[in-house]
mmCIF file of C-alpha atoms in Angstrom:
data_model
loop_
_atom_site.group_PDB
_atom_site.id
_atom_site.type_symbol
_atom_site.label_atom_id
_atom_site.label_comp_id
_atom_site.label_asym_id
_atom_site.label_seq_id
_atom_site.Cartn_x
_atom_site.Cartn_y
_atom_site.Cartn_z
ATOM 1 C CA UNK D 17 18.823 36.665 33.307
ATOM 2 C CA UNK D 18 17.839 39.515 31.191
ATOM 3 C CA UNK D 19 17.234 39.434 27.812
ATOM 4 C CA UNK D 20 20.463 41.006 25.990
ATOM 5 C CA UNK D 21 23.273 42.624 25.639
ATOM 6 C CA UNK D 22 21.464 46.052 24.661
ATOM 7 C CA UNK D 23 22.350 47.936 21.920
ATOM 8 C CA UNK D 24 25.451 47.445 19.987
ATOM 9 C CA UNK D 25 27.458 50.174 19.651
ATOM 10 C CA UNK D 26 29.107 51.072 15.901
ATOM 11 C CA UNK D 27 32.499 51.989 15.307
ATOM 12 C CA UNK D 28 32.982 55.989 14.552
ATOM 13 C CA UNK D 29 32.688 57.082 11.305
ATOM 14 C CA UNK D 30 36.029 56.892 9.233
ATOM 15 C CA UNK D 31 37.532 53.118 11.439
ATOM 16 C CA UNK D 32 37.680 50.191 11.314
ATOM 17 C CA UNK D 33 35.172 48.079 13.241
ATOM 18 C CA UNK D 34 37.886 46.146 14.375
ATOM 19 C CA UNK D 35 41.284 46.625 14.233
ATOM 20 C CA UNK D 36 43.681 43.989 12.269
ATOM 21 C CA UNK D 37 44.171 40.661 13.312
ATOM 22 C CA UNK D 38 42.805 37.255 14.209
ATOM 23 C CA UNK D 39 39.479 38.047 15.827
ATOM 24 C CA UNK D 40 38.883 35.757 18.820
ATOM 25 C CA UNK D 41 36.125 33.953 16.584
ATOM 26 C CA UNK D 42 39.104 32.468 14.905
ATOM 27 C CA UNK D 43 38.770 28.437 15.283
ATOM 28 C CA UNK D 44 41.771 28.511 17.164
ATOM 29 C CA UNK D 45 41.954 31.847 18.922
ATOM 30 C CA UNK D 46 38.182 30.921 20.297
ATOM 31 C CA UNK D 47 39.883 27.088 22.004
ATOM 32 C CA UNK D 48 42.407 29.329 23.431
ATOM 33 C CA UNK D 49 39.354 31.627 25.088
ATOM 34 C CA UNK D 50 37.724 28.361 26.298
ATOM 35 C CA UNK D 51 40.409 27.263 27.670
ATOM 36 C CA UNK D 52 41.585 30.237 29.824
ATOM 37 C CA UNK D 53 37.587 30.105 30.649
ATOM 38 C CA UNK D 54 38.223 26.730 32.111
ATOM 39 C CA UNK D 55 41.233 27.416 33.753
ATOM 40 C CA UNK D 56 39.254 29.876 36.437
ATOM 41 C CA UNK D 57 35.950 28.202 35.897
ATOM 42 C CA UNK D 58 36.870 24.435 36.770
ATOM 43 C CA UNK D 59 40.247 24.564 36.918
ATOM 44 C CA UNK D 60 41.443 22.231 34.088
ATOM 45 C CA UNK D 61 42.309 23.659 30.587
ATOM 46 C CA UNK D 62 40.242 20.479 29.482
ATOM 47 C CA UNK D 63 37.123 22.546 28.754
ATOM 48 C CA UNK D 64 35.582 19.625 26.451
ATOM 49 C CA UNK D 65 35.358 17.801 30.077
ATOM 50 C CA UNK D 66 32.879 19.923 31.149
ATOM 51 C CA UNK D 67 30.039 19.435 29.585
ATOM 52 C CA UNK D 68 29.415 17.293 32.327
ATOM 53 C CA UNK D 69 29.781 19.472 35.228
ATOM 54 C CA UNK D 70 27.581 20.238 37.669
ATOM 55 C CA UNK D 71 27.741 21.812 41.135
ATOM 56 C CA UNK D 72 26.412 24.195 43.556
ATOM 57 C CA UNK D 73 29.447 27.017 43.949
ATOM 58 C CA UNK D 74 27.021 28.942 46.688
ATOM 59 C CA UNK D 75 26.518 32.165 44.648
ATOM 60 C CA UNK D 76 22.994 32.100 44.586
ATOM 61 C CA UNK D 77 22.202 30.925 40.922
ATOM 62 C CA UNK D 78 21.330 27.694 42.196
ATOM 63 C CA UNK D 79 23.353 24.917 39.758
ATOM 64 C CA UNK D 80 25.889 25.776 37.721
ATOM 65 C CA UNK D 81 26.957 23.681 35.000
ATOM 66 C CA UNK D 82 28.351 22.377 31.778
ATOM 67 C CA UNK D 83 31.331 23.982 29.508
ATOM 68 C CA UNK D 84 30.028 27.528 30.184
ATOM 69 C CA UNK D 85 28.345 27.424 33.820
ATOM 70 C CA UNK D 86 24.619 27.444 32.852
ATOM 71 C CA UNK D 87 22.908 28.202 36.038
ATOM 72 C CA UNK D 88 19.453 26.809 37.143
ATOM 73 C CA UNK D 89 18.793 29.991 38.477
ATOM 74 C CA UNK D 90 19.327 32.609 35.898
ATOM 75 C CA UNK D 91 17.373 31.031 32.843
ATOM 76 C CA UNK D 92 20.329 30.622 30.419
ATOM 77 C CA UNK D 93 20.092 26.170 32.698
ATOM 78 C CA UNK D 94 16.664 26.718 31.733
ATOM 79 C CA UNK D 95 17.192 27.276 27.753
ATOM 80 C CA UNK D 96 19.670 25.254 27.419
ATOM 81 C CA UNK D 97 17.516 22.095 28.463
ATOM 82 C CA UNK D 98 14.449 23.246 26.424
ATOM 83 C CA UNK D 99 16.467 24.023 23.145
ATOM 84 C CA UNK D 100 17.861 19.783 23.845
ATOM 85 C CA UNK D 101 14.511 18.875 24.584
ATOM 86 C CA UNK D 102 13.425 20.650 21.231
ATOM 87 C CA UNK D 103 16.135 19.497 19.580
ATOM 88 C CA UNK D 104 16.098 14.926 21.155
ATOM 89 C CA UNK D 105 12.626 14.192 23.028
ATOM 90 C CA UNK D 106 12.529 11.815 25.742
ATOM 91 C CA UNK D 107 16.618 12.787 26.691
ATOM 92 C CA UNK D 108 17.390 12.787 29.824
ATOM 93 C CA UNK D 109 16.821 15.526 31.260
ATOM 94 C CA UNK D 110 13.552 16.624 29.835
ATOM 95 C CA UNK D 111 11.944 15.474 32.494
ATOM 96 C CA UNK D 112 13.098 17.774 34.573
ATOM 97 C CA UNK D 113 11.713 21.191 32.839
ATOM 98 C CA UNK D 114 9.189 21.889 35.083
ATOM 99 C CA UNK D 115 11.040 21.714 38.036
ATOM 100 C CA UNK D 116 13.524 24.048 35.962
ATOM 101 C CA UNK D 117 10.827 26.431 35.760
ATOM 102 C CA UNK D 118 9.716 26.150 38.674
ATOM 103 C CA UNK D 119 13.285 27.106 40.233
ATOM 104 C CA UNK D 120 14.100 29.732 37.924
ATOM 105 C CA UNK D 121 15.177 32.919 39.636
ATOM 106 C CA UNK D 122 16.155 31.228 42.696
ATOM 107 C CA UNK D 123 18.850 29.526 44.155
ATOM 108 C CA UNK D 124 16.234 26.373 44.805
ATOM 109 C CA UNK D 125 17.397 22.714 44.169
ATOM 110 C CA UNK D 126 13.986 21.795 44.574
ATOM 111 C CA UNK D 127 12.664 19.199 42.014
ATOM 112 C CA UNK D 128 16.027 18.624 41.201
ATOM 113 C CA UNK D 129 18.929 17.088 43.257
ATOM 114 C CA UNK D 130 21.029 14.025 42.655
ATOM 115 C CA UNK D 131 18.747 12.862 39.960
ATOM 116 C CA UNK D 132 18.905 15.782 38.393
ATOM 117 C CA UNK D 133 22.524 16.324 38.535
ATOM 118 C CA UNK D 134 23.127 12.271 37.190
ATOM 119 C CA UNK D 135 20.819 13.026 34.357
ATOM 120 C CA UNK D 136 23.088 16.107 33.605
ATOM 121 C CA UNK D 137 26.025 13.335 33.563
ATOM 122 C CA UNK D 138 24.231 10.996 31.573
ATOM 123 C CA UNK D 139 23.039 13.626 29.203
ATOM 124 C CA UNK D 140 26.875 15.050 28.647
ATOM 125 C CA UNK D 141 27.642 12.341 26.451
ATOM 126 C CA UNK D 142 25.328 12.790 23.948
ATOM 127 C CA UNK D 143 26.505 14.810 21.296
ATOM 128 C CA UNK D 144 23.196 16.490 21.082
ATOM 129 C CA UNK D 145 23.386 18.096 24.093
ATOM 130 C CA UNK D 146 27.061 18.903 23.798
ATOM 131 C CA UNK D 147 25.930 21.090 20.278
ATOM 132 C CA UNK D 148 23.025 22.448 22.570
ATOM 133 C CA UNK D 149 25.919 23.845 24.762
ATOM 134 C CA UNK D 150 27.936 24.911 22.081
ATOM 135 C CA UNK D 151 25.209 26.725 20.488
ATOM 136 C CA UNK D 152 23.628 28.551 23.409
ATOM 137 C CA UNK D 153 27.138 29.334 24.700
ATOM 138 C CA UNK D 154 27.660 31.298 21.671
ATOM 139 C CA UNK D 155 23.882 32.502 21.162
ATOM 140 C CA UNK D 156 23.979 34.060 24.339
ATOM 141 C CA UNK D 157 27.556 34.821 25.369
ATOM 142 C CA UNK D 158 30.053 34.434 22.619
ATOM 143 C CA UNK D 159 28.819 35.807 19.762
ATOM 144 C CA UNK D 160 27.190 39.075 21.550
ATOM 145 C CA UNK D 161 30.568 39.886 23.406
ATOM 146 C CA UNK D 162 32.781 39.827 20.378
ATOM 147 C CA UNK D 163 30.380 41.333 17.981
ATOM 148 C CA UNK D 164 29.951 44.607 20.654
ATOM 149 C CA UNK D 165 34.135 44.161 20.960
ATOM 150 C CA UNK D 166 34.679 44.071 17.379
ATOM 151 C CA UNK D 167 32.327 47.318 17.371
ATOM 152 C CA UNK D 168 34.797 49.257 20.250
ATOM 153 C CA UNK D 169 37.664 48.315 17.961
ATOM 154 C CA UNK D 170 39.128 45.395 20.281
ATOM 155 C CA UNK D 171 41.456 42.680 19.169
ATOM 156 C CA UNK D 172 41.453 39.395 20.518
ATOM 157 C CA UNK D 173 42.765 40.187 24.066
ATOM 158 C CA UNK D 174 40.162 42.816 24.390
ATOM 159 C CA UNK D 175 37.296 40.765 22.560
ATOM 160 C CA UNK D 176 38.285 38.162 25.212
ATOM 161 C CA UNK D 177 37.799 40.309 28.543
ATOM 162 C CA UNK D 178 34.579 41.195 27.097
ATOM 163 C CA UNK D 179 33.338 36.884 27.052
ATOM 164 C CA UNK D 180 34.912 36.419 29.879
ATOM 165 C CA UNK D 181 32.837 39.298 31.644
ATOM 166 C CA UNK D 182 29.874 38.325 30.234
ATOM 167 C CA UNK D 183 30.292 34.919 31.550
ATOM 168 C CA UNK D 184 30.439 35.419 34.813
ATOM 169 C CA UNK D 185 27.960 38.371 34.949
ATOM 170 C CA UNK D 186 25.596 37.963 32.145
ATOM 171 C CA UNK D 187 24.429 40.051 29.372
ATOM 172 C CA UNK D 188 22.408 42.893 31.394
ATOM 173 C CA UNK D 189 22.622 46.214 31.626
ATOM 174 C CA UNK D 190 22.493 47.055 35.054
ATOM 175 C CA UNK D 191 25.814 48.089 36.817
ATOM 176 C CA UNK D 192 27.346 44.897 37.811
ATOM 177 C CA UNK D 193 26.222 42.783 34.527
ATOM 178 C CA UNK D 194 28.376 42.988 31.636
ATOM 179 C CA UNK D 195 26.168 45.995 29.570
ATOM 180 C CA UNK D 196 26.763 47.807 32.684
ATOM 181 C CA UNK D 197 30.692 47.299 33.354
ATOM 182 C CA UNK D 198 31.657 48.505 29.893
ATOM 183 C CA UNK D 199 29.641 51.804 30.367
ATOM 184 C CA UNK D 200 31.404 52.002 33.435
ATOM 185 C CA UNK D 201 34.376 51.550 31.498
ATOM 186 C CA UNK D 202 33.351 53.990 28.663
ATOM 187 C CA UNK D 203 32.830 56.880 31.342
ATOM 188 C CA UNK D 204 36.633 56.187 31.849
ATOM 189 C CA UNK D 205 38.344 55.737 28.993
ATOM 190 C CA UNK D 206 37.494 56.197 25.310
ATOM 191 C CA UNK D 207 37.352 53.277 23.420
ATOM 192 C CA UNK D 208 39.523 51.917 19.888
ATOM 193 C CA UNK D 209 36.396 53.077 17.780
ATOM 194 C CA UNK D 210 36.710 56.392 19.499
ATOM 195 C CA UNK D 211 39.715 57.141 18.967
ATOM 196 C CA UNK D 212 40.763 56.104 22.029
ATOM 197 C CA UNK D 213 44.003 53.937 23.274
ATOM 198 C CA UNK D 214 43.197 50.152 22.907
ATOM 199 C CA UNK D 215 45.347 49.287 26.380
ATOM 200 C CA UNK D 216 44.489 52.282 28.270
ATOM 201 C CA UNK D 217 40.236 51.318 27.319
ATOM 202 C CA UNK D 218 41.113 47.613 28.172
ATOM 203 C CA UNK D 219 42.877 48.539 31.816
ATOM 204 C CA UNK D 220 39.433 50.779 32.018
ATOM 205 C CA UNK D 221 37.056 47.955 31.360
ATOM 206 C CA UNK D 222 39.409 45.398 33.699
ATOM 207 C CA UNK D 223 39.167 48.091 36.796
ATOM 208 C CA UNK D 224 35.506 47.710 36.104
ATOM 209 C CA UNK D 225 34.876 44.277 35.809
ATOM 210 C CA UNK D 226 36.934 43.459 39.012
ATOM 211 C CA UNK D 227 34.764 46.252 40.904
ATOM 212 C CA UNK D 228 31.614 44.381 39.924
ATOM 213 C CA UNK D 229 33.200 41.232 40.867
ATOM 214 C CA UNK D 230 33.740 42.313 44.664
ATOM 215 C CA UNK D 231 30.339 42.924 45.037
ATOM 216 C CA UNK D 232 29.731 39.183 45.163
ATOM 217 C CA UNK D 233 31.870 36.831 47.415
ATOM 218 C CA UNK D 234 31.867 34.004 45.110
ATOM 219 C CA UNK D 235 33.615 36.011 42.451
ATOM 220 C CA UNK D 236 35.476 38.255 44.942
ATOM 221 C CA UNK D 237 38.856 36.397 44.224
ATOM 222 C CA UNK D 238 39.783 38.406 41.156
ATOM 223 C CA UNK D 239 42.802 36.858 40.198
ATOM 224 C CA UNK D 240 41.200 35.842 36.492
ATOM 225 C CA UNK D 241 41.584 39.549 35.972
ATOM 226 C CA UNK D 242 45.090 40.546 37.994
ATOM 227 C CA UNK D 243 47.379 37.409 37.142
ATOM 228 C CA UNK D 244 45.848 36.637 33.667
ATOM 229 C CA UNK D 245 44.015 39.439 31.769
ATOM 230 C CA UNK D 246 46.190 42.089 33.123
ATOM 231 C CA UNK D 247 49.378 39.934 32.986
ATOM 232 C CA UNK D 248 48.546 39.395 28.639
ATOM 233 C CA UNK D 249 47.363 43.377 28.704
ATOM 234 C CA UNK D 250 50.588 44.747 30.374
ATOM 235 C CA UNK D 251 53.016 42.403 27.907
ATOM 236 C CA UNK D 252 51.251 44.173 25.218
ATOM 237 C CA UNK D 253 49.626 40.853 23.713
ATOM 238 C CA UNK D 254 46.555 42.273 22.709
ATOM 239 C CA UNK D 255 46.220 39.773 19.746
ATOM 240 C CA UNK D 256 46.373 37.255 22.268
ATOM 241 C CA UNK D 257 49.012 34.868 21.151
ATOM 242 C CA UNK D 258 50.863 31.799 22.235
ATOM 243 C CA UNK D 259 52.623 31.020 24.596
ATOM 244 C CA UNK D 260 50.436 32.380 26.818
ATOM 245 C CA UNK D 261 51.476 31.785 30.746
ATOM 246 C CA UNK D 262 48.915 32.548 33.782
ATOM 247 C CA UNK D 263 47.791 31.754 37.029
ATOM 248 C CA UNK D 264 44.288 31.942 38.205
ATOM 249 C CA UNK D 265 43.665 30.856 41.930
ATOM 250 C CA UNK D 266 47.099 30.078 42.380
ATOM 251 C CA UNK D 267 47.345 27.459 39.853
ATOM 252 C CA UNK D 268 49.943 28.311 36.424
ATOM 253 C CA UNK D 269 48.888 27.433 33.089
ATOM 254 C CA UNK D 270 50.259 27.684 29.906
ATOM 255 C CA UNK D 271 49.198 27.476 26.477
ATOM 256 C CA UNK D 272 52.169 27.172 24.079
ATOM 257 C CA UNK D 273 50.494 26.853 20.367
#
């Protein structure tokens, strides 16, 4: 996984940083993102069940679990489980670092397996490792995607493609991680801090998220972009409020407060 976003880009001199309304770090505005998360991520707008997830989806990243899909084989599995370890000794899962480390950068189970993936179970109902999710969710995804948002003038809609982006594809910089799709998106379209048109910059960043997700067959069904982004984006709700209605996959899901 590499190591950030990049740089953060300011707004232009003279605007806003953001324009007005409830930012999507809102209390309720950020349940609403993890929900719609959950919807195309595990299928369930129950995204508090997933902290005990765990499966192989046969992307390459090896496991991919918990409320955010931390993946054994990008680093972000890795962190999580040494910030828990750090945080409770002797939980369940510590024992299982080295074979974390071990597997890092692969798509290897080995050292791992059904233990493994019942410790992740057991572990999930600890409240300590449920704040360890919480907290590297938003160390590493959350609170880097809405900051640089917030910086291109994005409400919540647009603040919300951004986490949802860097999500699937991480925080690099190379063309098909998230750094990478909004400078793809930039060569497009200006964005709100430019002085550019908030939807027309959002449809930008969209077309360039769903090119980066055909380049992987796992993520080649882009229907979390075409029947839910898009479908808020061309009603004009870019402050992303209720009642929201979607499908991802097929499956419809509302959100009515």
């Amino acid at each position: 996984m590499a190591a950030g976003v990049g740089s953060l880009a300011s707004a232009a001199p003279g605007r806003p940083a953001a324009a007005a309304g409830v930012g999507l770090d809102d209390p309720h505005k950020k349940d609403i993102a993890m929900q719609l998360v959950s919807s195309a991520e595990n299928s369930s707008l129950d995204w508090k069940a997933q902290y005990k997830y765990i499966e192989d989806i046969g992307d390459g990243r090896g496991y991919t679990a918990g409320i955010i899909g931390f993946c054994s084989g990008t680093g972000d599995m890795l962190e999580l489980v040494e910030l828990y370890t750090d945080r409770k000794p002797g939980n369940p899962l510590a024992r299982y670092l080295p074979a974390l480390r071990q597997v890092n950068g692969t798509d290897s189970h080995s050292g791992l397996g059904s233990g493994f993936e019942n410790a992740w179970r057991s572990a999930a109902a600890d409240p300590a490792f449920q704040q360890a999710q919480n907290d590297e969710r938003d160390r590493v995804y959350f609170n880097p995607s809405v900051k640089q948002a917030k910086a291109d003038g994005l409400r919540a809609l647009g603040q919300f493609a951004y986490y949802d982006a860097i999500v699937m594809h991480g925080p690099g910089d190379d063309k098909v991680s998230f750094g990478g799709i909004r400078k793809t998106a930039l060569s497009k379209a200006k964005s709100p801090a430019q002085g550019g048109d908030e939807k027309a910059y959002i449809n930008a960043f969209l077309d360039a998220r769903k090119a980066a997700m055909k380049t992987e067959e796992a993520h080649s069904d882009t229907s979390r972009v075409d029947t839910e982004q898009r479908v808020f984006l061309n009603n004009g709700n870019l402050d992303l409020n209720p009642p929201l209605k979607w499908k991802v996959y097929g499956d419809s899901y509302t959100i009515n407060q």
